[in-house]
Amino acid sequence: MDFTAALKLIHANFFFVDIVGLSDISMSTKTQIKKIETLNRCISECHAFTSVPKESLIMLPTGDGCCLGFLQGPELPLLLAIELHHKLDEYNKAKIPSETVRVRVGLHSGNCFLTNDLLGNRNTWGPGIIYARRVMDFGDDGHILVSPTMAEDLRSLSDEYRHIIHPVHDVVLKHGQTMLLYSVYGENFGNKKHPEKGASIRSKYGEETMRLQKTTLYPSVNVELTVMDPKKMLVQHKRTYEIINKSNEPIKNVLHGIAMDVKKEDINDLNIQVFDEKHRECKITSINVDKPDCKEFTTEFSEPITKEDMGRKYTLVYEVEEPERYFENAFLVDCQHYMMSFKYPTGMGIKCPEIYEISQESETKIKSSIIPSIEKGSNFEVVKWEMNNLLKGKTLRIEW
């Protein structure tokens, strides 16, 4: 007997939704049924659902929700999730808390099988559906969560999608594997608060430092600090690293760390940008530490750095308040040439910055003897320092 004859492998873009709290044993069966019927009605009224030919749609009821597979582009599940949130938001306004319908949604692109059930009806199952369910399961009330493959597909389509699809943090899948989770949110849809289920919070800086010291040279590092809002002491940090690979293995990724004196619950509030020497975006592939005062994440080069490459660089840009008015730079590897600049508006109560060397053992600071250059504008000053042959373990601190 040919068991594969009835199987058909297809690729689809999945929308998986369920009703939050429907399994509450204190909820009556009548209320449960009403919530399920309300969810189904709202989905059936969404344009992203009605505009799709039925032959291009896979439907799988799940009891407390459903899974829909769109055979067309990845935008349809996203648009359906947003439209559904708007409809449920309007519906819930007129309901008491126990009658509201609140959902969580998981989106993923992947493969599934079409097969026949015992009654000869078409049924669907496979890794794409399973993965979409896992993505949804990490969510809480109001979350629209997206797998990394689908998120990158959508973010590459338009700037509008980039503004609403945000990387969150790594989550742990089965067998210890991790995945970077994305969340969709905006005005009246999604949930900006990060989901807490399955979060993988583990610093990689210890092992990364050992790897850097064996494989990487920094001919030059340029740190530029710009005070953007003196009242909030909002500072733009721009770090540019020239990098040489001294190993035989290509360098594909870079681990970044940002420590802060203010609490930032969402990494996306830092307006992070990472790009290479050709201004090509280095995409975030992992967020392994997402604490309010510390972020640690990995980006990927569009073109790996090999041993023969020269002139390769990457730049990290982010914005954060600096109420304590200082910044420290610790060197994990030797640096041949180091440049630091501080640009600030004059007449705003900001003193001329000074640079110190910090002892990592005693934490004492000694004012540097290096004389900076100063560029004066009509309403700003730029103070610059240059240093050579800084060894790993050295820490510099600028105060203003």
Short mmCIF file of C-alpha atoms in Angstrom, two decimals:
data_model
loop_
_atom_site.label_atom_id
_atom_site.label_comp_id
_atom_site.label_asym_id
_atom_site.label_seq_id
_atom_site.Cartn_x
_atom_site.Cartn_y
_atom_site.Cartn_z
CA MET A 1 0.00 0.00 0.00
CA ASP A 2 1.26 3.49 -0.88
CA PHE A 3 0.77 5.57 2.28
CA THR A 4 2.03 8.77 0.60
CA ALA A 5 -0.42 8.76 -2.27
CA ALA A 6 -2.93 10.99 -0.50
CA LEU A 7 -0.28 13.41 0.83
CA LYS A 8 0.45 16.74 -0.81
CA LEU A 9 3.18 19.08 0.49
CA ILE A 10 2.44 22.80 0.14
CA HIS A 11 3.89 26.07 1.45
CA ALA A 12 1.58 28.51 3.21
CA ASN A 13 1.54 31.59 5.42
CA PHE A 14 -0.18 30.70 8.67
CA PHE A 15 -2.41 32.66 11.05
CA PHE A 16 -2.97 30.83 14.34
CA VAL A 17 -5.33 32.36 16.92
CA ASP A 18 -6.94 31.29 20.16
CA ILE A 19 -9.07 32.95 22.82
CA VAL A 20 -7.20 33.84 26.01
CA GLY A 21 -8.74 32.39 29.19
CA LEU A 22 -11.35 30.24 27.45
CA SER A 23 -10.33 27.17 29.47
CA ASP A 24 -11.26 28.89 32.75
CA ILE A 25 -13.38 26.30 34.58
CA SER A 26 -15.52 29.04 36.15
CA MET A 27 -16.73 30.14 32.70
CA SER A 28 -20.07 28.70 31.60
CA THR A 29 -20.33 26.62 28.43
CA LYS A 30 -22.78 29.16 27.02
CA THR A 31 -20.24 31.97 27.47
CA GLN A 32 -17.50 29.87 25.90
CA ILE A 33 -19.63 29.12 22.85
CA LYS A 34 -20.60 32.78 22.48
CA LYS A 35 -16.94 33.83 22.53
CA ILE A 36 -15.99 31.23 19.91
CA GLU A 37 -18.89 32.31 17.68
CA THR A 38 -17.89 35.98 18.11
CA LEU A 39 -14.30 35.24 17.12
CA ASN A 40 -15.42 33.29 14.05
CA ARG A 41 -17.84 36.03 13.01
CA CYS A 42 -15.22 38.77 13.38
CA ILE A 43 -12.71 36.79 11.30
CA SER A 44 -15.31 36.09 8.61
CA GLU A 45 -16.04 39.84 8.34
CA CYS A 46 -12.38 40.85 7.88
CA HIS A 47 -11.45 41.97 4.36
CA ALA A 48 -8.17 40.05 4.54
CA PHE A 49 -10.30 36.90 4.87
CA THR A 50 -13.20 37.63 2.50
CA SER A 51 -10.91 38.84 -0.30
CA VAL A 52 -9.14 35.48 -0.57
CA PRO A 53 -10.55 32.78 -2.86
CA LYS A 54 -11.54 29.75 -0.83
CA GLU A 55 -9.28 27.51 -2.94
CA SER A 56 -6.31 29.65 -1.78
CA LEU A 57 -7.15 29.21 1.89
CA ILE A 58 -6.57 26.36 4.33
CA MET A 59 -8.87 26.26 7.38
CA LEU A 60 -8.26 24.19 10.49
CA PRO A 61 -10.64 24.60 13.48
CA THR A 62 -8.95 24.13 16.87
CA GLY A 63 -11.87 24.44 19.29
CA ASP A 64 -10.87 27.64 21.08
CA GLY A 65 -9.64 29.28 17.88
CA CYS A 66 -8.47 28.35 14.41
CA CYS A 67 -5.52 28.10 12.07
CA LEU A 68 -5.73 29.67 8.61
CA GLY A 69 -3.15 29.00 5.91
CA PHE A 70 -2.90 31.53 3.07
CA LEU A 71 -1.41 30.18 -0.15
CA GLN A 72 -0.83 33.74 -1.35
CA GLY A 73 1.65 36.29 0.10
CA PRO A 74 2.72 36.69 3.76
CA GLU A 75 0.91 40.02 4.12
CA LEU A 76 -2.55 38.48 4.43
CA PRO A 77 -2.07 36.82 7.85
CA LEU A 78 -0.58 40.06 9.18
CA LEU A 79 -3.41 42.20 7.80
CA LEU A 80 -5.97 39.74 9.17
CA ALA A 81 -4.41 39.90 12.65
CA ILE A 82 -4.48 43.71 12.67
CA GLU A 83 -8.02 43.90 11.29
CA LEU A 84 -9.24 41.31 13.79
CA HIS A 85 -7.76 43.30 16.67
CA HIS A 86 -9.60 46.42 15.51
CA LYS A 87 -12.92 44.55 15.29
CA LEU A 88 -12.51 42.92 18.70
CA ASP A 89 -11.49 46.26 20.21
CA GLU A 90 -14.80 47.75 19.06
CA TYR A 91 -16.76 44.69 20.20
CA ASN A 92 -15.18 44.67 23.67
CA LYS A 93 -15.98 48.34 24.34
CA ALA A 94 -19.63 47.48 24.91
CA LYS A 95 -19.00 44.39 27.03
CA ILE A 96 -18.35 43.74 30.69
CA PRO A 97 -14.94 42.14 31.42
CA SER A 98 -16.28 38.58 31.62
CA GLU A 99 -17.87 38.89 28.16
CA THR A 100 -14.92 40.36 26.27
CA VAL A 101 -13.10 38.31 23.65
CA ARG A 102 -9.33 38.61 23.94
CA VAL A 103 -6.96 36.72 21.69
CA ARG A 104 -3.33 35.96 20.97
CA VAL A 105 -2.03 35.36 17.46
CA GLY A 106 0.98 33.52 16.00
CA LEU A 107 2.20 34.02 12.42
CA HIS A 108 4.62 31.80 10.49
CA SER A 109 5.47 30.74 6.94
CA GLY A 110 6.14 27.05 6.40
CA ASN A 111 5.17 23.73 4.88
CA CYS A 112 2.19 21.53 5.61
CA PHE A 113 0.53 18.42 4.23
CA LEU A 114 -2.89 18.12 2.67
CA THR A 115 -4.36 14.70 3.33
CA ASN A 116 -7.74 13.03 3.69
CA ASP A 117 -9.29 12.14 7.04
CA LEU A 118 -11.28 8.98 7.85
CA LEU A 119 -14.40 10.43 6.23
CA GLY A 120 -12.56 11.42 3.07
CA ASN A 121 -12.56 15.13 3.89
CA ARG A 122 -9.48 17.25 3.22
CA ASN A 123 -7.39 17.86 6.34
CA THR A 124 -4.16 19.72 7.04
CA TRP A 125 -1.19 19.20 9.31
CA GLY A 126 2.57 19.65 9.27
CA PRO A 127 5.59 21.59 10.57
CA GLY A 128 4.33 25.00 9.40
CA ILE A 129 1.17 24.69 11.50
CA ILE A 130 3.03 23.28 14.49
CA TYR A 131 5.55 26.13 14.40
CA ALA A 132 2.81 28.78 14.10
CA ARG A 133 1.14 27.25 17.18
CA ARG A 134 4.42 27.39 19.12
CA VAL A 135 4.89 31.04 18.20
CA MET A 136 1.36 31.83 19.39
CA ASP A 137 1.85 29.89 22.63
CA PHE A 138 4.57 32.33 23.72
CA GLY A 139 2.01 35.14 23.66
CA ASP A 140 -0.24 36.68 26.25
CA ASP A 141 -3.43 38.72 25.90
CA GLY A 142 -3.25 40.92 22.80
CA HIS A 143 0.04 39.69 21.39
CA ILE A 144 0.58 39.26 17.66
CA LEU A 145 3.81 37.27 17.49
CA VAL A 146 5.78 36.40 14.37
CA SER A 147 8.48 33.85 13.59
CA PRO A 148 11.83 35.26 12.37
CA THR A 149 11.46 33.89 8.83
CA MET A 150 8.07 35.50 8.30
CA ALA A 151 9.06 38.71 10.12
CA GLU A 152 12.06 39.27 7.85
CA ASP A 153 9.96 38.57 4.76
CA LEU A 154 7.42 41.17 5.85
CA ARG A 155 9.96 43.77 7.01
CA SER A 156 11.67 43.58 3.62
CA LEU A 157 8.41 44.45 1.83
CA SER A 158 7.85 47.98 3.18
CA ASP A 159 9.01 50.56 5.72
CA GLU A 160 5.50 50.53 7.17
CA TYR A 161 5.91 46.91 8.21
CA ARG A 162 9.36 47.64 9.66
CA HIS A 163 7.75 50.23 11.94
CA ILE A 164 5.20 47.80 13.39
CA ILE A 165 7.15 44.50 13.45
CA HIS A 166 9.70 44.60 16.27
CA PRO A 167 12.28 42.08 17.50
CA VAL A 168 11.54 41.09 21.11
CA HIS A 169 13.97 38.53 22.55
CA ASP A 170 15.11 34.95 22.16
CA VAL A 171 12.77 32.18 23.28
CA VAL A 172 13.59 28.54 24.00
CA LEU A 173 12.02 25.94 21.75
CA LYS A 174 12.04 22.19 22.24
CA HIS A 175 15.43 20.46 22.57
CA GLY A 176 17.04 23.69 23.82
CA GLN A 177 16.96 25.51 20.48
CA THR A 178 16.39 29.26 20.57
CA MET A 179 14.47 31.56 18.23
CA LEU A 180 14.28 35.34 17.97
CA LEU A 181 10.65 36.29 18.52
CA TYR A 182 9.03 39.30 16.82
CA SER A 183 5.97 41.24 17.98
CA VAL A 184 3.51 43.33 15.94
CA TYR A 185 2.00 46.37 17.60
CA GLY A 186 0.73 49.84 16.79
CA GLU A 187 -2.32 52.01 17.37
CA ASN A 188 -5.18 49.81 18.63
CA PHE A 189 -3.53 46.51 17.73
CA GLY A 190 -0.99 44.20 19.30
CA ASN A 191 0.59 44.36 22.75
CA LYS A 192 3.79 46.36 23.22
CA LYS A 193 4.60 44.62 26.50
CA HIS A 194 7.07 41.81 25.94
CA PRO A 195 5.78 38.26 26.45
CA GLU A 196 7.43 36.48 29.35
CA LYS A 197 6.88 32.83 28.44
CA GLY A 198 9.94 30.91 27.36
CA ALA A 199 12.32 33.87 27.40
CA SER A 200 15.99 32.86 27.06
CA ILE A 201 18.08 35.31 29.10
CA ARG A 202 21.72 34.27 29.05
CA SER A 203 24.72 36.53 28.56
CA LYS A 204 27.20 35.36 25.93
CA TYR A 205 29.82 38.03 26.65
CA GLY A 206 32.19 35.71 28.50
CA GLU A 207 32.53 33.22 25.66
CA GLU A 208 32.42 36.02 23.08
CA THR A 209 35.37 37.80 24.72
CA MET A 210 37.45 34.62 24.50
CA ARG A 211 36.51 34.19 20.84
CA LEU A 212 37.33 37.82 19.99
CA GLN A 213 40.76 37.62 21.56
CA LYS A 214 41.60 34.58 19.43
CA THR A 215 40.10 35.67 16.11
CA THR A 216 39.77 39.45 15.88
CA LEU A 217 41.86 42.61 15.61
CA TYR A 218 40.56 46.17 15.88
CA PRO A 219 42.90 48.50 13.93
CA SER A 220 40.64 51.44 14.82
CA VAL A 221 37.60 52.28 16.93
CA ASN A 222 35.68 55.55 16.66
CA VAL A 223 33.13 56.51 19.34
CA GLU A 224 30.96 59.56 18.70
CA LEU A 225 28.60 60.91 21.38
CA THR A 226 26.09 63.61 20.45
CA VAL A 227 23.77 65.31 22.94
CA MET A 228 20.44 65.43 21.09
CA ASP A 229 18.22 66.75 23.89
CA PRO A 230 20.07 68.49 26.76
CA LYS A 231 16.94 68.70 28.95
CA LYS A 232 16.45 64.93 28.90
CA MET A 233 20.21 64.39 28.40
CA LEU A 234 19.34 62.19 25.44
CA VAL A 235 22.59 61.10 23.79
CA GLN A 236 23.15 59.42 20.46
CA HIS A 237 25.92 56.82 20.65
CA LYS A 238 27.71 55.92 17.44
CA ARG A 239 30.47 53.31 17.57
CA THR A 240 32.43 52.35 14.45
CA TYR A 241 34.80 49.38 14.56
CA GLU A 242 37.36 48.52 11.90
CA ILE A 243 37.74 44.77 12.08
CA ILE A 244 40.33 42.26 10.85
CA ASN A 245 39.74 38.53 10.95
CA LYS A 246 42.94 36.69 11.89
CA SER A 247 41.36 33.23 11.88
CA ASN A 248 40.62 30.86 9.01
CA GLU A 249 36.90 30.85 9.79
CA PRO A 250 34.73 33.69 8.37
CA ILE A 251 33.17 36.12 10.85
CA LYS A 252 29.44 36.11 10.21
CA ASN A 253 28.04 37.71 13.37
CA VAL A 254 28.83 40.35 15.99
CA LEU A 255 27.62 40.42 19.60
CA HIS A 256 26.70 43.87 20.94
CA GLY A 257 26.16 44.99 24.54
CA ILE A 258 24.49 48.17 25.81
CA ALA A 259 24.47 49.02 29.53
CA MET A 260 22.28 51.91 30.71
CA ASP A 261 21.63 54.09 33.74
CA VAL A 262 17.95 54.38 32.82
CA LYS A 263 15.44 51.58 32.43
CA LYS A 264 14.35 50.67 28.92
CA GLU A 265 11.82 47.84 28.93
CA ASP A 266 11.76 47.61 25.14
CA ILE A 267 14.97 47.31 23.13
CA ASN A 268 13.20 49.01 20.22
CA ASP A 269 13.01 52.26 22.25
CA LEU A 270 16.78 52.66 21.71
CA ASN A 271 16.35 53.21 17.94
CA ILE A 272 19.18 50.77 17.23
CA GLN A 273 20.85 50.70 13.82
CA VAL A 274 23.75 48.47 12.78
CA PHE A 275 25.37 48.66 9.35
CA ASP A 276 28.63 47.80 7.61
CA GLU A 277 31.19 49.92 5.73
CA LYS A 278 28.93 49.97 2.64
CA HIS A 279 25.97 51.06 4.78
CA ARG A 280 24.29 47.68 4.38
CA GLU A 281 22.03 46.80 7.28
CA CYS A 282 23.29 44.16 9.71
CA LYS A 283 20.08 42.43 10.80
CA ILE A 284 19.43 41.47 14.41
CA THR A 285 19.38 37.67 14.58
CA SER A 286 19.30 37.13 18.34
CA ILE A 287 18.40 39.07 21.50
CA ASN A 288 19.76 36.98 24.36
CA VAL A 289 19.63 39.59 27.17
CA ASP A 290 16.74 42.04 27.35
CA LYS A 291 16.84 43.45 30.87
CA PRO A 292 15.64 47.02 31.59
CA ASP A 293 19.21 48.24 32.21
CA CYS A 294 21.10 45.92 29.85
CA LYS A 295 20.63 44.75 26.29
CA GLU A 296 22.71 42.11 24.52
CA PHE A 297 22.04 41.13 20.93
CA THR A 298 23.67 39.66 17.83
CA THR A 299 23.68 41.01 14.28
CA GLU A 300 24.63 39.30 11.04
CA PHE A 301 26.87 40.67 8.28
CA SER A 302 25.36 40.60 4.79
CA GLU A 303 28.86 39.60 3.64
CA PRO A 304 31.01 37.56 6.08
CA ILE A 305 34.49 38.89 6.95
CA THR A 306 37.27 36.56 5.80
CA LYS A 307 40.95 36.45 6.67
CA GLU A 308 41.94 38.27 3.47
CA ASP A 309 39.46 41.16 3.88
CA MET A 310 40.74 44.68 4.54
CA GLY A 311 38.84 47.86 5.35
CA ARG A 312 35.85 46.02 6.82
CA LYS A 313 33.87 47.96 9.42
CA TYR A 314 30.60 47.94 11.28
CA THR A 315 28.78 50.75 13.05
CA LEU A 316 26.36 50.56 15.98
CA VAL A 317 24.05 53.54 16.58
CA TYR A 318 21.58 53.91 19.44
CA GLU A 319 19.95 56.62 21.58
CA VAL A 320 19.59 56.63 25.36
CA GLU A 321 19.32 59.13 28.21
CA GLU A 322 22.49 59.65 30.25
CA PRO A 323 21.29 61.37 33.46
CA GLU A 324 24.58 60.63 35.27
CA ARG A 325 26.48 62.41 32.46
CA TYR A 326 29.19 59.85 31.84
CA PHE A 327 30.06 57.02 29.46
CA GLU A 328 32.57 54.19 29.87
CA ASN A 329 34.28 52.17 27.14
CA ALA A 330 35.96 48.91 28.17
CA PHE A 331 38.27 47.26 25.62
CA LEU A 332 37.82 43.50 25.18
CA VAL A 333 40.64 43.26 22.63
CA ASP A 334 43.67 45.38 21.74
CA CYS A 335 42.96 48.54 19.74
CA GLN A 336 45.63 50.19 17.60
CA HIS A 337 43.93 53.58 17.13
CA TYR A 338 41.06 54.97 19.23
CA MET A 339 39.07 58.13 18.56
CA MET A 340 36.36 59.61 20.74
CA SER A 341 34.30 62.75 20.17
CA PHE A 342 31.64 64.51 22.21
CA LYS A 343 29.30 67.02 20.56
CA TYR A 344 27.09 69.16 22.76
CA PRO A 345 25.11 72.42 22.59
CA THR A 346 26.67 75.41 24.34
CA GLY A 347 24.79 77.58 26.81
CA MET A 348 22.76 74.64 28.14
CA GLY A 349 24.62 73.98 31.40
CA ILE A 350 26.83 71.20 30.02
CA LYS A 351 30.43 71.47 31.13
CA CYS A 352 33.34 70.80 28.81
CA PRO A 353 33.87 67.01 28.87
CA GLU A 354 36.92 65.35 30.41
CA ILE A 355 38.29 61.85 29.90
CA TYR A 356 39.63 59.50 32.59
CA GLU A 357 41.38 56.14 32.78
CA ILE A 358 39.59 53.71 35.11
CA SER A 359 41.34 50.97 37.10
CA GLN A 360 39.25 47.80 36.85
CA GLU A 361 40.68 46.48 40.11
CA SER A 362 40.27 49.53 42.37
CA GLU A 363 37.72 51.44 40.22
CA THR A 364 39.76 54.60 40.82
CA LYS A 365 39.96 57.12 38.01
CA ILE A 366 42.90 59.17 36.76
CA LYS A 367 42.42 62.14 34.48
CA SER A 368 43.98 61.53 31.08
CA SER A 369 46.92 63.71 30.04
CA ILE A 370 45.84 63.63 26.39
CA ILE A 371 44.99 67.10 25.12
CA PRO A 372 41.82 67.10 22.99
CA SER A 373 41.08 69.16 19.91
CA ILE A 374 38.04 71.44 20.15
CA GLU A 375 35.84 72.53 17.27
CA LYS A 376 33.58 75.48 18.10
CA GLY A 377 30.40 76.29 16.19
CA SER A 378 27.82 79.03 16.63
CA ASN A 379 25.85 77.04 19.23
CA PHE A 380 27.82 73.83 19.79
CA GLU A 381 31.24 72.40 20.54
CA VAL A 382 32.87 69.14 19.48
CA VAL A 383 35.67 67.80 21.69
CA LYS A 384 37.87 65.05 20.20
CA TRP A 385 40.54 62.74 21.64
CA GLU A 386 42.88 60.35 19.82
CA MET A 387 44.92 57.54 21.39
CA ASN A 388 47.12 54.72 20.10
CA ASN A 389 47.87 51.15 21.17
CA LEU A 390 45.21 50.61 23.82
CA LEU A 391 45.45 47.16 25.38
CA LYS A 392 42.60 44.83 26.26
CA GLY A 393 41.29 45.39 29.76
CA LYS A 394 41.66 49.16 29.58
CA THR A 395 38.62 51.28 30.46
CA LEU A 396 38.08 54.92 29.50
CA ARG A 397 35.43 57.16 31.00
CA ILE A 398 34.14 60.48 29.68
CA GLU A 399 32.31 62.88 32.02
CA TRP A 400 30.47 66.06 31.16
#
